[in-house]
């Protein structure tokens, strides 16, 4: 799930102040060359190869669909057909093949060796994660100021925030202050 996690987090929409410093928003995939470099660092494409503009646009559409999917609660992901359909459309262009992995059975793997095949590794991870249950642990922070994707390692799998001490505390403090304000006004 590492490539899927990194791919979803290549868009950083955090916009909060932490210790007096405004977090800068950033997009690691600002153009096709940046996508090529991102892929090369993860050994999904040859170093120095720049994906085509069509591949770049397809990658951005995939990232958007993945982020929209991960923003939903795992139970809602299976129910909301519009989210599933959008993710299906975004994944449809990526070449995959079924491969045998010994005693573990079958898995999806990228087919080919171009940039589209490299991005297929992300799609294959999503499928394989759905098959083994780990995709339900990949979530988006519930904080409107954050929206960072995180892997929920809590035993019951019910975490809502990427960091309880940062996003969770900020949310709980805001809720507490709003409740106090309402009580004072009443």
PDB file of N, CA and C in Angstrom, residues 41-110:
ATOM      1  N   UNK A  41      11.589   7.668  -8.329  1.00  0.00           N
ATOM      2  CA  UNK A  41      11.990   7.488  -6.923  1.00  0.00           C
ATOM      3  C   UNK A  41      11.391   6.225  -6.317  1.00  0.00           C
ATOM      4  N   UNK A  42      10.274   5.793  -6.849  1.00  0.00           N
ATOM      5  CA  UNK A  42       9.603   4.597  -6.333  1.00  0.00           C
ATOM      6  C   UNK A  42       9.820   3.384  -7.231  1.00  0.00           C
ATOM      7  N   UNK A  43      10.716   3.536  -8.187  1.00  0.00           N
ATOM      8  CA  UNK A  43      11.068   2.466  -9.127  1.00  0.00           C
ATOM      9  C   UNK A  43       9.854   1.988  -9.941  1.00  0.00           C
ATOM     10  N   UNK A  44       8.973   2.927 -10.275  1.00  0.00           N
ATOM     11  CA  UNK A  44       7.812   2.635 -11.103  1.00  0.00           C
ATOM     12  C   UNK A  44       8.032   3.022 -12.555  1.00  0.00           C
ATOM     13  N   UNK A  45       9.148   3.697 -12.815  1.00  0.00           N
ATOM     14  CA  UNK A  45       9.493   4.151 -14.165  1.00  0.00           C
ATOM     15  C   UNK A  45      10.996   4.387 -14.198  1.00  0.00           C
ATOM     16  N   UNK A  46      11.561   4.358 -15.380  1.00  0.00           N
ATOM     17  CA  UNK A  46      12.995   4.613 -15.509  1.00  0.00           C
ATOM     18  C   UNK A  46      13.306   6.071 -15.180  1.00  0.00           C
ATOM     19  N   UNK A  47      14.429   6.279 -14.510  1.00  0.00           N
ATOM     20  CA  UNK A  47      14.859   7.639 -14.165  1.00  0.00           C
ATOM     21  C   UNK A  47      15.055   8.453 -15.445  1.00  0.00           C
ATOM     22  N   UNK A  48      14.602   9.687 -15.421  1.00  0.00           N
ATOM     23  CA  UNK A  48      14.769  10.584 -16.552  1.00  0.00           C
ATOM     24  C   UNK A  48      13.673  10.490 -17.597  1.00  0.00           C
ATOM     25  N   UNK A  49      12.833   9.466 -17.541  1.00  0.00           N
ATOM     26  CA  UNK A  49      11.735   9.337 -18.501  1.00  0.00           C
ATOM     27  C   UNK A  49      10.575  10.216 -18.065  1.00  0.00           C
ATOM     28  N   UNK A  50      10.087  11.021 -18.989  1.00  0.00           N
ATOM     29  CA  UNK A  50       8.961  11.909 -18.700  1.00  0.00           C
ATOM     30  C   UNK A  50       7.711  11.326 -19.359  1.00  0.00           C
ATOM     31  N   UNK A  51       6.682  11.068 -18.563  1.00  0.00           N
ATOM     32  CA  UNK A  51       5.430  10.539 -19.125  1.00  0.00           C
ATOM     33  C   UNK A  51       4.798  11.539 -20.085  1.00  0.00           C
ATOM     34  N   UNK A  52       3.978  11.039 -20.988  1.00  0.00           N
ATOM     35  CA  UNK A  52       3.277  11.918 -21.930  1.00  0.00           C
ATOM     36  C   UNK A  52       2.273  12.780 -21.186  1.00  0.00           C
ATOM     37  N   UNK A  53       1.802  13.822 -21.844  1.00  0.00           N
ATOM     38  CA  UNK A  53       0.806  14.693 -21.206  1.00  0.00           C
ATOM     39  C   UNK A  53      -0.497  13.930 -20.974  1.00  0.00           C
ATOM     40  N   UNK A  54      -0.832  12.986 -21.862  1.00  0.00           N
ATOM     41  CA  UNK A  54      -2.037  12.175 -21.675  1.00  0.00           C
ATOM     42  C   UNK A  54      -1.888  11.289 -20.434  1.00  0.00           C
ATOM     43  N   UNK A  55      -0.713  10.709 -20.242  1.00  0.00           N
ATOM     44  CA  UNK A  55      -0.462   9.884 -19.053  1.00  0.00           C
ATOM     45  C   UNK A  55      -0.524  10.745 -17.802  1.00  0.00           C
ATOM     46  N   UNK A  56       0.018  11.954 -17.880  1.00  0.00           N
ATOM     47  CA  UNK A  56      -0.017  12.871 -16.751  1.00  0.00           C
ATOM     48  C   UNK A  56      -1.460  13.193 -16.360  1.00  0.00           C
ATOM     49  N   UNK A  57      -2.294  13.521 -17.338  1.00  0.00           N
ATOM     50  CA  UNK A  57      -3.702  13.836 -17.065  1.00  0.00           C
ATOM     51  C   UNK A  57      -4.434  12.628 -16.496  1.00  0.00           C
ATOM     52  N   UNK A  58      -4.118  11.448 -17.017  1.00  0.00           N
ATOM     53  CA  UNK A  58      -4.725  10.211 -16.513  1.00  0.00           C
ATOM     54  C   UNK A  58      -4.307   9.963 -15.067  1.00  0.00           C
ATOM     55  N   UNK A  59      -3.046  10.249 -14.738  1.00  0.00           N
ATOM     56  CA  UNK A  59      -2.539  10.084 -13.374  1.00  0.00           C
ATOM     57  C   UNK A  59      -3.249  11.030 -12.418  1.00  0.00           C
ATOM     58  N   UNK A  60      -3.452  12.282 -12.831  1.00  0.00           N
ATOM     59  CA  UNK A  60      -4.155  13.235 -11.965  1.00  0.00           C
ATOM     60  C   UNK A  60      -5.605  12.812 -11.728  1.00  0.00           C
ATOM     61  N   UNK A  61      -6.251  12.288 -12.771  1.00  0.00           N
ATOM     62  CA  UNK A  61      -7.628  11.809 -12.619  1.00  0.00           C
ATOM     63  C   UNK A  61      -7.667  10.617 -11.658  1.00  0.00           C
ATOM     64  N   UNK A  62      -6.686   9.733 -11.759  1.00  0.00           N
ATOM     65  CA  UNK A  62      -6.609   8.588 -10.852  1.00  0.00           C
ATOM     66  C   UNK A  62      -6.413   9.063  -9.418  1.00  0.00           C
ATOM     67  N   UNK A  63      -5.483   9.992  -9.221  1.00  0.00           N
ATOM     68  CA  UNK A  63      -5.233  10.491  -7.871  1.00  0.00           C
ATOM     69  C   UNK A  63      -6.489  11.125  -7.279  1.00  0.00           C
ATOM     70  N   UNK A  64      -7.191  11.916  -8.062  1.00  0.00           N
ATOM     71  CA  UNK A  64      -8.424  12.543  -7.585  1.00  0.00           C
ATOM     72  C   UNK A  64      -9.476  11.516  -7.199  1.00  0.00           C
ATOM     73  N   UNK A  65      -9.622  10.481  -8.014  1.00  0.00           N
ATOM     74  CA  UNK A  65     -10.609   9.440  -7.725  1.00  0.00           C
ATOM     75  C   UNK A  65     -10.219   8.649  -6.475  1.00  0.00           C
ATOM     76  N   UNK A  66      -8.934   8.385  -6.307  1.00  0.00           N
ATOM     77  CA  UNK A  66      -8.469   7.671  -5.114  1.00  0.00           C
ATOM     78  C   UNK A  66      -8.729   8.508  -3.870  1.00  0.00           C
ATOM     79  N   UNK A  67      -8.406   9.796  -3.933  1.00  0.00           N
ATOM     80  CA  UNK A  67      -8.619  10.664  -2.776  1.00  0.00           C
ATOM     81  C   UNK A  67     -10.114  10.775  -2.439  1.00  0.00           C
ATOM     82  N   UNK A  68     -10.967  10.884  -3.448  1.00  0.00           N
ATOM     83  CA  UNK A  68     -12.408  10.936  -3.205  1.00  0.00           C
ATOM     84  C   UNK A  68     -12.892   9.637  -2.553  1.00  0.00           C
ATOM     85  N   UNK A  69     -12.364   8.521  -3.015  1.00  0.00           N
ATOM     86  CA  UNK A  69     -12.728   7.211  -2.468  1.00  0.00           C
ATOM     87  C   UNK A  69     -12.279   7.084  -1.018  1.00  0.00           C
ATOM     88  N   UNK A  70     -11.033   7.468  -0.739  1.00  0.00           N
ATOM     89  CA  UNK A  70     -10.483   7.326   0.608  1.00  0.00           C
ATOM     90  C   UNK A  70     -11.104   8.303   1.600  1.00  0.00           C
ATOM     91  N   UNK A  71     -11.711   9.358   1.102  1.00  0.00           N
ATOM     92  CA  UNK A  71     -12.353  10.332   1.987  1.00  0.00           C
ATOM     93  C   UNK A  71     -13.600   9.742   2.649  1.00  0.00           C
ATOM     94  N   UNK A  72     -14.174   8.729   2.037  1.00  0.00           N
ATOM     95  CA  UNK A  72     -15.378   8.088   2.573  1.00  0.00           C
ATOM     96  C   UNK A  72     -15.014   7.063   3.642  1.00  0.00           C
ATOM     97  N   UNK A  73     -15.936   6.843   4.551  1.00  0.00           N
ATOM     98  CA  UNK A  73     -15.796   5.776   5.531  1.00  0.00           C
ATOM     99  C   UNK A  73     -15.744   4.445   4.775  1.00  0.00           C
ATOM    100  N   UNK A  74     -14.938   3.484   5.216  1.00  0.00           N
ATOM    101  CA  UNK A  74     -14.841   2.203   4.492  1.00  0.00           C
ATOM    102  C   UNK A  74     -16.188   1.544   4.191  1.00  0.00           C
ATOM    103  N   UNK A  75     -17.149   1.616   5.093  1.00  0.00           N
ATOM    104  CA  UNK A  75     -18.471   1.025   4.833  1.00  0.00           C
ATOM    105  C   UNK A  75     -19.186   1.788   3.718  1.00  0.00           C
ATOM    106  N   UNK A  76     -19.039   3.111   3.687  1.00  0.00           N
ATOM    107  CA  UNK A  76     -19.677   3.932   2.655  1.00  0.00           C
ATOM    108  C   UNK A  76     -19.043   3.714   1.284  1.00  0.00           C
ATOM    109  N   UNK A  77     -17.771   3.377   1.256  1.00  0.00           N
ATOM    110  CA  UNK A  77     -17.080   3.135  -0.015  1.00  0.00           C
ATOM    111  C   UNK A  77     -17.773   2.030  -0.807  1.00  0.00           C
ATOM    112  N   UNK A  78     -18.245   1.019  -0.120  1.00  0.00           N
ATOM    113  CA  UNK A  78     -18.891  -0.111  -0.786  1.00  0.00           C
ATOM    114  C   UNK A  78     -20.326   0.199  -1.193  1.00  0.00           C
ATOM    115  N   UNK A  79     -20.962   1.144  -0.497  1.00  0.00           N
ATOM    116  CA  UNK A  79     -22.362   1.472  -0.775  1.00  0.00           C
ATOM    117  C   UNK A  79     -22.531   2.535  -1.853  1.00  0.00           C
ATOM    118  N   UNK A  80     -21.665   3.539  -1.870  1.00  0.00           N
ATOM    119  CA  UNK A  80     -21.848   4.685  -2.770  1.00  0.00           C
ATOM    120  C   UNK A  80     -21.373   4.336  -4.182  1.00  0.00           C
ATOM    121  N   UNK A  81     -22.335   4.050  -5.051  1.00  0.00           N
ATOM    122  CA  UNK A  81     -21.985   3.623  -6.411  1.00  0.00           C
ATOM    123  C   UNK A  81     -21.305   4.732  -7.203  1.00  0.00           C
ATOM    124  N   UNK A  82     -21.630   5.992  -6.950  1.00  0.00           N
ATOM    125  CA  UNK A  82     -21.009   7.082  -7.718  1.00  0.00           C
ATOM    126  C   UNK A  82     -19.507   7.151  -7.450  1.00  0.00           C
ATOM    127  N   UNK A  83     -19.101   6.916  -6.197  1.00  0.00           N
ATOM    128  CA  UNK A  83     -17.679   6.918  -5.844  1.00  0.00           C
ATOM    129  C   UNK A  83     -16.985   5.714  -6.457  1.00  0.00           C
ATOM    130  N   UNK A  84     -17.614   4.545  -6.354  1.00  0.00           N
ATOM    131  CA  UNK A  84     -17.035   3.334  -6.951  1.00  0.00           C
ATOM    132  C   UNK A  84     -16.918   3.483  -8.465  1.00  0.00           C
ATOM    133  N   UNK A  85     -17.964   4.034  -9.097  1.00  0.00           N
ATOM    134  CA  UNK A  85     -17.946   4.201 -10.553  1.00  0.00           C
ATOM    135  C   UNK A  85     -16.849   5.164 -10.993  1.00  0.00           C
ATOM    136  N   UNK A  86     -16.669   6.251 -10.248  1.00  0.00           N
ATOM    137  CA  UNK A  86     -15.614   7.218 -10.582  1.00  0.00           C
ATOM    138  C   UNK A  86     -14.236   6.573 -10.466  1.00  0.00           C
ATOM    139  N   UNK A  87     -14.028   5.780  -9.431  1.00  0.00           N
ATOM    140  CA  UNK A  87     -12.753   5.086  -9.270  1.00  0.00           C
ATOM    141  C   UNK A  87     -12.573   4.044 -10.367  1.00  0.00           C
ATOM    142  N   UNK A  88     -13.621   3.329 -10.710  1.00  0.00           N
ATOM    143  CA  UNK A  88     -13.554   2.338 -11.799  1.00  0.00           C
ATOM    144  C   UNK A  88     -13.145   2.999 -13.110  1.00  0.00           C
ATOM    145  N   UNK A  89     -13.759   4.149 -13.417  1.00  0.00           N
ATOM    146  CA  UNK A  89     -13.424   4.864 -14.663  1.00  0.00           C
ATOM    147  C   UNK A  89     -11.962   5.309 -14.656  1.00  0.00           C
ATOM    148  N   UNK A  90     -11.488   5.796 -13.516  1.00  0.00           N
ATOM    149  CA  UNK A  90     -10.103   6.268 -13.419  1.00  0.00           C
ATOM    150  C   UNK A  90      -9.108   5.118 -13.542  1.00  0.00           C
ATOM    151  N   UNK A  91      -9.479   3.925 -13.074  1.00  0.00           N
ATOM    152  CA  UNK A  91      -8.558   2.784 -13.106  1.00  0.00           C
ATOM    153  C   UNK A  91      -8.619   2.011 -14.417  1.00  0.00           C
ATOM    154  N   UNK A  92      -9.639   2.238 -15.226  1.00  0.00           N
ATOM    155  CA  UNK A  92      -9.884   1.421 -16.413  1.00  0.00           C
ATOM    156  C   UNK A  92      -8.744   1.443 -17.439  1.00  0.00           C
ATOM    157  N   UNK A  93      -7.984   2.505 -17.505  1.00  0.00           N
ATOM    158  CA  UNK A  93      -6.962   2.642 -18.555  1.00  0.00           C
ATOM    159  C   UNK A  93      -5.624   1.993 -18.202  1.00  0.00           C
ATOM    160  N   UNK A  94      -5.504   1.465 -16.995  1.00  0.00           N
ATOM    161  CA  UNK A  94      -4.212   0.961 -16.558  1.00  0.00           C
ATOM    162  C   UNK A  94      -4.072  -0.536 -16.825  1.00  0.00           C
ATOM    163  N   UNK A  95      -2.980  -0.921 -17.519  1.00  0.00           N
ATOM    164  CA  UNK A  95      -2.795  -2.335 -17.883  1.00  0.00           C
ATOM    165  C   UNK A  95      -2.371  -3.184 -16.684  1.00  0.00           C
ATOM    166  N   UNK A  96      -3.149  -4.233 -16.446  1.00  0.00           N
ATOM    167  CA  UNK A  96      -2.873  -5.138 -15.331  1.00  0.00           C
ATOM    168  C   UNK A  96      -2.925  -6.576 -15.819  1.00  0.00           C
ATOM    169  N   UNK A  97      -2.297  -7.455 -15.058  1.00  0.00           N
ATOM    170  CA  UNK A  97      -2.355  -8.883 -15.348  1.00  0.00           C
ATOM    171  C   UNK A  97      -2.485  -9.618 -14.022  1.00  0.00           C
ATOM    172  N   UNK A  98      -3.000 -10.820 -14.101  1.00  0.00           N
ATOM    173  CA  UNK A  98      -3.122 -11.662 -12.917  1.00  0.00           C
ATOM    174  C   UNK A  98      -1.841 -12.470 -12.821  1.00  0.00           C
ATOM    175  N   UNK A  99      -1.289 -12.548 -11.624  1.00  0.00           N
ATOM    176  CA  UNK A  99      -0.060 -13.307 -11.424  1.00  0.00           C
ATOM    177  C   UNK A  99      -0.223 -14.227 -10.214  1.00  0.00           C
ATOM    178  N   UNK A 100       0.446 -15.355 -10.268  1.00  0.00           N
ATOM    179  CA  UNK A 100       0.416 -16.316  -9.176  1.00  0.00           C
ATOM    180  C   UNK A 100       1.484 -15.937  -8.160  1.00  0.00           C
ATOM    181  N   UNK A 101       1.115 -15.987  -6.874  1.00  0.00           N
ATOM    182  CA  UNK A 101       2.072 -15.646  -5.821  1.00  0.00           C
ATOM    183  C   UNK A 101       2.232 -16.796  -4.829  1.00  0.00           C
ATOM    184  N   UNK A 102       2.342 -17.985  -5.352  1.00  0.00           N
ATOM    185  CA  UNK A 102       2.577 -19.154  -4.509  1.00  0.00           C
ATOM    186  C   UNK A 102       1.387 -19.505  -3.652  1.00  0.00           C
ATOM    187  N   UNK A 103       1.639 -19.778  -2.391  1.00  0.00           N
ATOM    188  CA  UNK A 103       0.574 -20.228  -1.489  1.00  0.00           C
ATOM    189  C   UNK A 103      -0.473 -19.155  -1.218  1.00  0.00           C
ATOM    190  N   UNK A 104      -0.152 -17.889  -1.480  1.00  0.00           N
ATOM    191  CA  UNK A 104      -1.098 -16.800  -1.241  1.00  0.00           C
ATOM    192  C   UNK A 104      -2.152 -16.695  -2.335  1.00  0.00           C
ATOM    193  N   UNK A 105      -1.995 -17.386  -3.421  1.00  0.00           N
ATOM    194  CA  UNK A 105      -2.979 -17.366  -4.493  1.00  0.00           C
ATOM    195  C   UNK A 105      -2.613 -16.422  -5.617  1.00  0.00           C
ATOM    196  N   UNK A 106      -3.582 -15.631  -6.067  1.00  0.00           N
ATOM    197  CA  UNK A 106      -3.415 -14.744  -7.215  1.00  0.00           C
ATOM    198  C   UNK A 106      -3.443 -13.286  -6.776  1.00  0.00           C
ATOM    199  N   UNK A 107      -2.732 -12.453  -7.535  1.00  0.00           N
ATOM    200  CA  UNK A 107      -2.700 -11.005  -7.308  1.00  0.00           C
ATOM    201  C   UNK A 107      -2.729 -10.303  -8.647  1.00  0.00           C
ATOM    202  N   UNK A 108      -3.097  -9.050  -8.637  1.00  0.00           N
ATOM    203  CA  UNK A 108      -2.948  -8.216  -9.827  1.00  0.00           C
ATOM    204  C   UNK A 108      -1.572  -7.583  -9.794  1.00  0.00           C
ATOM    205  N   UNK A 109      -0.983  -7.448 -10.968  1.00  0.00           N
ATOM    206  CA  UNK A 109       0.332  -6.822 -11.103  1.00  0.00           C
ATOM    207  C   UNK A 109       0.324  -5.986 -12.375  1.00  0.00           C
ATOM    208  N   UNK A 110       1.219  -4.985 -12.460  1.00  0.00           N
ATOM    209  CA  UNK A 110       1.294  -4.167 -13.679  1.00  0.00           C
ATOM    210  C   UNK A 110       1.694  -5.014 -14.884  1.00  0.00           C
TER     211      UNK A 110
END
